[in-house]
Amino acid sequence: MKRAHVFLGPPGSGKGTQAKLLAERFALTHMSTGDILRDAVSKETEIGLRVKAVMAAGNLVDDDTVNGLVFARLQGKTTDVLFDGYPRTLQQAEALAEFLSSRGLELGLVVDIEVPEAALESRVVKRRVCSESSCGAIYHLDRKPPKTTGLCDLCGSPLKHRSDDTAEAFRSRMETFNATFKPLQAYYEGSPNYRLVDGSGTPDEVYEVVVKIFEERA
Ligand SMILES: [Zn+2]
């Protein structure tokens, strides 16, 4: 590994989907913090058990623990890495910079997918999910409505509006998110590697823009 690319963006920006597609296309190792944490939990290591307790309490895992788990994953990686959900705080960004420079590695592109909050709110509030848990299909009342109102196209089960998909729950999540995100964004904004991407289009449109950014850099 020579470079680590970073993907930024609020929850619901679609950055996870974009990161996965991009990693495939450019043969990068996709590293999602969510996956890394879940993996640690499932292995029930000492750290894993601690992470499990923190997550079960609905809290964020502390910076040092996340940094440690992420850096352990970077050992022996031969391909460049694309981070998804990391760094998520200013402290993590600084730790990453130190880790990279101490090993003669570079920060790659920092792609920041920006979606206006009103659009994000609509994505959440108008989201409906299939109530059959084995199906789990996801709809949007405007962008991807079901063929029959209130019923899943795939399995016919009723659609439901999740309790954390309300406007109030969304705003509270955004407030928490912005408190740590704004300083992180400010940290990267001045970097020559930073690219702000308009994430309000369709996933295909956003993907096209991001691919171009990576092609220009390659
Ligand atoms: Zn269904």
CSV table of N, CA and C in Angstrom, one decimal, residues 27-131:
chain,number,residue,atom,x,y,z
A,27,ALA,N,-9.4,-1.4,-8.1
A,27,ALA,CA,-8.7,-2.4,-7.4
A,27,ALA,C,-8.1,-1.9,-6.1
A,28,LEU,N,-8.9,-1.2,-5.3
A,28,LEU,CA,-8.5,-0.7,-4.0
A,28,LEU,C,-9.1,-1.6,-2.9
A,29,THR,N,-8.5,-1.6,-1.7
A,29,THR,CA,-9.1,-2.3,-0.6
A,29,THR,C,-10.1,-1.4,0.1
A,30,HIS,N,-11.3,-1.8,0.1
A,30,HIS,CA,-12.4,-1.0,0.7
A,30,HIS,C,-12.4,-1.3,2.2
A,31,MET,N,-12.2,-0.3,3.0
A,31,MET,CA,-12.2,-0.5,4.4
A,31,MET,C,-13.2,0.3,5.1
A,32,SER,N,-14.3,-0.3,5.5
A,32,SER,CA,-15.4,0.3,6.1
A,32,SER,C,-15.3,0.2,7.6
A,33,THR,N,-15.3,1.3,8.4
A,33,THR,CA,-15.2,1.2,9.8
A,33,THR,C,-16.3,0.4,10.4
A,34,GLY,N,-17.5,0.5,9.8
A,34,GLY,CA,-18.6,-0.4,10.3
A,34,GLY,C,-18.2,-1.8,10.2
A,35,ASP,N,-17.7,-2.3,9.1
A,35,ASP,CA,-17.3,-3.7,8.9
A,35,ASP,C,-16.2,-4.1,9.9
A,36,ILE,N,-15.2,-3.2,10.1
A,36,ILE,CA,-14.1,-3.5,10.9
A,36,ILE,C,-14.6,-3.7,12.4
A,37,LEU,N,-15.5,-2.8,12.8
A,37,LEU,CA,-16.0,-2.9,14.2
A,37,LEU,C,-16.9,-4.1,14.4
A,38,ARG,N,-17.7,-4.4,13.4
A,38,ARG,CA,-18.6,-5.6,13.5
A,38,ARG,C,-17.7,-6.9,13.5
A,39,ASP,N,-16.7,-6.9,12.7
A,39,ASP,CA,-15.8,-8.0,12.7
A,39,ASP,C,-15.1,-8.2,14.0
A,40,ALA,N,-14.6,-7.1,14.6
A,40,ALA,CA,-14.0,-7.2,15.9
A,40,ALA,C,-15.0,-7.8,17.0
A,41,VAL,N,-16.2,-7.3,16.9
A,41,VAL,CA,-17.3,-7.8,17.8
A,41,VAL,C,-17.5,-9.3,17.6
A,42,SER,N,-17.6,-9.7,16.4
A,42,SER,CA,-17.9,-11.1,16.1
A,42,SER,C,-16.8,-12.0,16.5
A,43,LYS,N,-15.6,-11.5,16.5
A,43,LYS,CA,-14.4,-12.4,16.9
A,43,LYS,C,-14.3,-12.5,18.4
A,44,GLU,N,-15.0,-11.6,19.1
A,44,GLU,CA,-15.0,-11.6,20.6
A,44,GLU,C,-13.6,-11.5,21.2
A,45,THR,N,-12.7,-10.8,20.6
A,45,THR,CA,-11.4,-10.5,21.2
A,45,THR,C,-11.7,-9.5,22.3
A,46,GLU,N,-10.6,-9.3,23.1
A,46,GLU,CA,-10.8,-8.4,24.2
A,46,GLU,C,-11.3,-7.0,23.8
A,47,ILE,N,-10.7,-6.5,22.7
A,47,ILE,CA,-11.1,-5.2,22.1
A,47,ILE,C,-12.6,-5.4,21.6
A,48,GLY,N,-12.8,-6.5,21.0
A,48,GLY,CA,-14.2,-6.7,20.4
A,48,GLY,C,-15.3,-6.7,21.4
A,49,LEU,N,-15.0,-7.3,22.6
A,49,LEU,CA,-16.0,-7.3,23.6
A,49,LEU,C,-16.2,-5.9,24.2
A,50,ARG,N,-15.2,-5.1,24.2
A,50,ARG,CA,-15.3,-3.7,24.7
A,50,ARG,C,-16.1,-2.9,23.7
A,51,VAL,N,-15.8,-3.1,22.4
A,51,VAL,CA,-16.5,-2.4,21.4
A,51,VAL,C,-18.0,-2.8,21.4
A,52,LYS,N,-18.3,-4.0,21.6
A,52,LYS,CA,-19.7,-4.5,21.7
A,52,LYS,C,-20.4,-3.8,22.8
A,53,ALA,N,-19.8,-3.7,24.0
A,53,ALA,CA,-20.5,-3.0,25.1
A,53,ALA,C,-20.8,-1.6,24.8
A,54,VAL,N,-19.8,-0.9,24.1
A,54,VAL,CA,-20.0,0.5,23.8
A,54,VAL,C,-21.1,0.7,22.8
A,55,MET,N,-21.1,-0.2,21.7
A,55,MET,CA,-22.1,-0.1,20.7
A,55,MET,C,-23.5,-0.4,21.2
A,56,ALA,N,-23.5,-1.4,22.1
A,56,ALA,CA,-24.8,-1.8,22.7
A,56,ALA,C,-25.5,-0.7,23.5
A,57,ALA,N,-24.6,0.1,24.1
A,57,ALA,CA,-25.1,1.3,24.9
A,57,ALA,C,-25.4,2.4,24.0
A,58,GLY,N,-25.3,2.3,22.6
A,58,GLY,CA,-25.6,3.3,21.7
A,58,GLY,C,-24.6,4.4,21.6
A,59,ASN,N,-23.3,4.1,22.1
A,59,ASN,CA,-22.3,5.2,22.1
A,59,ASN,C,-21.3,4.9,21.0
A,60,LEU,N,-20.5,6.0,20.7
A,60,LEU,CA,-19.5,5.9,19.7
A,60,LEU,C,-18.2,5.3,20.3
A,61,VAL,N,-17.6,4.4,19.5
A,61,VAL,CA,-16.3,3.8,20.0
A,61,VAL,C,-15.3,4.9,20.0
A,62,ASP,N,-14.4,4.9,21.0
A,62,ASP,CA,-13.5,6.0,21.2
A,62,ASP,C,-12.4,6.0,20.1
A,63,ASP,N,-11.8,7.1,19.9
A,63,ASP,CA,-10.8,7.3,18.8
A,63,ASP,C,-9.7,6.3,18.9
A,64,ASP,N,-9.1,6.2,20.0
A,64,ASP,CA,-7.9,5.3,20.1
A,64,ASP,C,-8.2,3.9,19.7
A,65,THR,N,-9.4,3.4,20.1
A,65,THR,CA,-9.8,2.0,19.8
A,65,THR,C,-10.0,1.9,18.3
A,66,VAL,N,-10.7,2.8,17.7
A,66,VAL,CA,-10.9,2.8,16.3
A,66,VAL,C,-9.6,2.9,15.5
A,67,ASN,N,-8.7,3.8,15.9
A,67,ASN,CA,-7.4,3.9,15.2
A,67,ASN,C,-6.7,2.6,15.3
A,68,GLY,N,-6.6,2.0,16.5
A,68,GLY,CA,-5.9,0.8,16.7
A,68,GLY,C,-6.4,-0.3,15.8
A,69,LEU,N,-7.7,-0.5,15.7
A,69,LEU,CA,-8.3,-1.5,14.8
A,69,LEU,C,-8.1,-1.3,13.4
A,70,VAL,N,-8.2,0.0,13.0
A,70,VAL,CA,-7.9,0.3,11.6
A,70,VAL,C,-6.5,0.1,11.2
A,71,PHE,N,-5.5,0.6,12.0
A,71,PHE,CA,-4.1,0.5,11.7
A,71,PHE,C,-3.7,-1.0,11.6
A,72,ALA,N,-4.3,-1.8,12.5
A,72,ALA,CA,-4.0,-3.3,12.5
A,72,ALA,C,-4.4,-3.9,11.2
A,73,ARG,N,-5.5,-3.4,10.6
A,73,ARG,CA,-5.9,-3.9,9.3
A,73,ARG,C,-5.0,-3.5,8.2
A,74,LEU,N,-4.3,-2.4,8.3
A,74,LEU,CA,-3.5,-1.9,7.2
A,74,LEU,C,-2.2,-2.7,7.1
A,75,GLN,N,-1.8,-3.4,8.1
A,75,GLN,CA,-0.6,-4.2,8.1
A,75,GLN,C,-0.6,-5.2,6.9
A,76,GLY,N,0.5,-5.1,6.2
A,76,GLY,CA,0.6,-6.1,5.1
A,76,GLY,C,-0.3,-5.9,3.9
A,77,LYS,N,-1.0,-4.8,3.8
A,77,LYS,CA,-1.9,-4.6,2.7
A,77,LYS,C,-1.0,-4.2,1.5
A,78,THR,N,-1.2,-4.8,0.3
A,78,THR,CA,-0.4,-4.5,-0.8
A,78,THR,C,-1.0,-3.5,-1.7
A,79,THR,N,-2.4,-3.4,-1.8
A,79,THR,CA,-3.0,-2.5,-2.6
A,79,THR,C,-3.4,-1.2,-1.8
A,80,ASP,N,-3.6,-0.1,-2.5
A,80,ASP,CA,-4.0,1.1,-1.9
A,80,ASP,C,-5.4,0.9,-1.2
A,81,VAL,N,-5.7,1.7,-0.3
A,81,VAL,CA,-6.9,1.5,0.5
A,81,VAL,C,-7.8,2.7,0.3
A,82,LEU,N,-9.1,2.4,0.4
A,82,LEU,CA,-10.2,3.4,0.3
A,82,LEU,C,-11.0,3.3,1.6
A,83,PHE,N,-10.8,4.3,2.5
A,83,PHE,CA,-11.6,4.3,3.7
A,83,PHE,C,-13.0,4.8,3.6
A,84,ASP,N,-13.9,4.2,4.3
A,84,ASP,CA,-15.3,4.5,4.2
A,84,ASP,C,-15.8,4.6,5.7
A,85,GLY,N,-16.0,5.8,6.2
A,85,GLY,CA,-16.4,6.0,7.6
A,85,GLY,C,-15.2,6.2,8.5
A,86,TYR,N,-14.0,6.4,7.9
A,86,TYR,CA,-12.8,6.6,8.7
A,86,TYR,C,-12.0,7.7,7.9
A,87,PRO,N,-11.4,8.6,8.5
A,87,PRO,CA,-11.6,9.0,9.9
A,87,PRO,C,-12.9,9.7,10.1
A,88,ARG,N,-13.4,9.7,11.3
A,88,ARG,CA,-14.7,10.3,11.5
A,88,ARG,C,-14.6,11.4,12.5
A,89,THR,N,-13.4,11.6,13.1
A,89,THR,CA,-13.2,12.7,14.0
A,89,THR,C,-11.9,13.4,13.6
A,90,LEU,N,-11.7,14.6,14.1
A,90,LEU,CA,-10.4,15.3,13.8
A,90,LEU,C,-9.3,14.5,14.4
A,91,GLN,N,-9.5,14.0,15.6
A,91,GLN,CA,-8.4,13.2,16.3
A,91,GLN,C,-8.0,12.0,15.4
A,92,GLN,N,-9.0,11.4,14.8
A,92,GLN,CA,-8.7,10.2,14.0
A,92,GLN,C,-7.9,10.6,12.7
A,93,ALA,N,-8.3,11.8,12.2
A,93,ALA,CA,-7.6,12.3,10.9
A,93,ALA,C,-6.1,12.6,11.3
A,94,GLU,N,-5.9,13.2,12.4
A,94,GLU,CA,-4.5,13.5,12.8
A,94,GLU,C,-3.7,12.2,13.1
A,95,ALA,N,-4.4,11.3,13.7
A,95,ALA,CA,-3.7,10.0,14.0
A,95,ALA,C,-3.3,9.3,12.6
A,96,LEU,N,-4.3,9.4,11.7
A,96,LEU,CA,-4.0,8.7,10.4
A,96,LEU,C,-2.9,9.4,9.7
A,97,ALA,N,-2.8,10.8,9.7
A,97,ALA,CA,-1.7,11.5,9.1
A,97,ALA,C,-0.4,11.1,9.7
A,98,GLU,N,-0.4,10.9,11.0
A,98,GLU,CA,0.9,10.5,11.6
A,98,GLU,C,1.3,9.1,11.3
A,99,PHE,N,0.3,8.2,11.2
A,99,PHE,CA,0.5,6.8,10.9
A,99,PHE,C,1.1,6.7,9.5
A,100,LEU,N,0.5,7.5,8.5
A,100,LEU,CA,1.0,7.4,7.1
A,100,LEU,C,2.4,8.0,7.0
A,101,SER,N,2.6,9.1,7.6
A,101,SER,CA,3.9,9.8,7.4
A,101,SER,C,5.0,9.0,8.1
A,102,SER,N,4.7,8.3,9.2
A,102,SER,CA,5.7,7.6,9.9
A,102,SER,C,6.1,6.3,9.1
A,103,ARG,N,5.3,5.9,8.1
A,103,ARG,CA,5.6,4.8,7.3
A,103,ARG,C,5.9,5.1,5.9
A,104,GLY,N,6.1,6.4,5.6
A,104,GLY,CA,6.4,6.8,4.3
A,104,GLY,C,5.2,6.6,3.3
A,105,LEU,N,4.0,6.6,3.8
A,105,LEU,CA,2.8,6.4,3.0
A,105,LEU,C,2.2,7.8,2.8
A,106,GLU,N,1.2,7.8,1.8
A,106,GLU,CA,0.6,9.1,1.5
A,106,GLU,C,-0.9,9.1,1.7
A,107,LEU,N,-1.4,10.3,2.0
A,107,LEU,CA,-2.8,10.4,2.0
A,107,LEU,C,-3.2,10.6,0.5
A,108,GLY,N,-4.2,9.8,0.0
A,108,GLY,CA,-4.6,9.9,-1.3
A,108,GLY,C,-5.7,11.0,-1.5
A,109,LEU,N,-6.7,10.7,-2.3
A,109,LEU,CA,-7.8,11.7,-2.4
A,109,LEU,C,-8.7,11.7,-1.2
A,110,VAL,N,-9.2,12.9,-0.9
A,110,VAL,CA,-10.2,13.0,0.1
A,110,VAL,C,-11.5,13.5,-0.6
A,111,VAL,N,-12.4,12.6,-0.8
A,111,VAL,CA,-13.6,12.9,-1.5
A,111,VAL,C,-14.7,13.1,-0.5
A,112,ASP,N,-15.3,14.3,-0.6
A,112,ASP,CA,-16.3,14.7,0.3
A,112,ASP,C,-17.7,14.9,-0.4
A,113,ILE,N,-18.6,13.9,-0.1
A,113,ILE,CA,-19.8,13.9,-0.8
A,113,ILE,C,-20.8,14.8,0.0
A,114,GLU,N,-21.2,15.9,-0.7
A,114,GLU,CA,-22.0,16.9,0.0
A,114,GLU,C,-23.5,16.8,-0.5
A,115,VAL,N,-24.4,16.6,0.4
A,115,VAL,CA,-25.8,16.6,0.1
A,115,VAL,C,-26.5,17.6,1.0
A,116,PRO,N,-27.3,18.5,0.4
A,116,PRO,CA,-28.0,19.5,1.2
A,116,PRO,C,-28.9,18.8,2.3
A,117,GLU,N,-28.9,19.4,3.5
A,117,GLU,CA,-29.6,18.7,4.5
A,117,GLU,C,-31.1,18.5,4.2
A,118,ALA,N,-31.7,19.4,3.5
A,118,ALA,CA,-33.1,19.2,3.1
A,118,ALA,C,-33.3,17.9,2.3
A,119,ALA,N,-32.4,17.7,1.4
A,119,ALA,CA,-32.5,16.5,0.5
A,119,ALA,C,-32.2,15.2,1.4
A,120,LEU,N,-31.3,15.3,2.3
A,120,LEU,CA,-31.0,14.2,3.1
A,120,LEU,C,-32.2,13.8,4.0
A,121,GLU,N,-32.9,14.9,4.5
A,121,GLU,CA,-34.0,14.7,5.3
A,121,GLU,C,-35.2,14.0,4.5
A,122,SER,N,-35.3,14.5,3.3
A,122,SER,CA,-36.3,13.9,2.4
A,122,SER,C,-36.0,12.4,2.2
A,123,ARG,N,-34.8,12.1,2.0
A,123,ARG,CA,-34.4,10.7,1.8
A,123,ARG,C,-34.8,9.8,2.9
A,124,VAL,N,-34.6,10.4,4.1
A,124,VAL,CA,-34.9,9.6,5.3
A,124,VAL,C,-36.4,9.5,5.6
A,125,VAL,N,-37.1,10.7,5.6
A,125,VAL,CA,-38.5,10.8,6.0
A,125,VAL,C,-39.4,10.1,5.0
A,126,LYS,N,-39.0,10.1,3.7
A,126,LYS,CA,-39.8,9.4,2.7
A,126,LYS,C,-39.4,8.0,2.4
A,127,ARG,N,-38.5,7.5,3.2
A,127,ARG,CA,-38.0,6.1,3.1
A,127,ARG,C,-39.1,5.1,3.7
A,128,ARG,N,-39.3,4.1,2.9
A,128,ARG,CA,-40.2,3.0,3.5
A,128,ARG,C,-39.5,1.7,3.3
A,129,VAL,N,-39.5,0.9,4.2
A,129,VAL,CA,-38.9,-0.4,4.1
A,129,VAL,C,-39.9,-1.6,4.2
A,130,CYS,N,-39.5,-2.6,3.6
A,130,CYS,CA,-40.4,-3.8,3.6
A,130,CYS,C,-40.4,-4.4,5.0
A,131,SER,N,-41.6,-4.7,5.5
A,131,SER,CA,-41.7,-5.2,6.9
A,131,SER,C,-41.2,-6.6,7.1
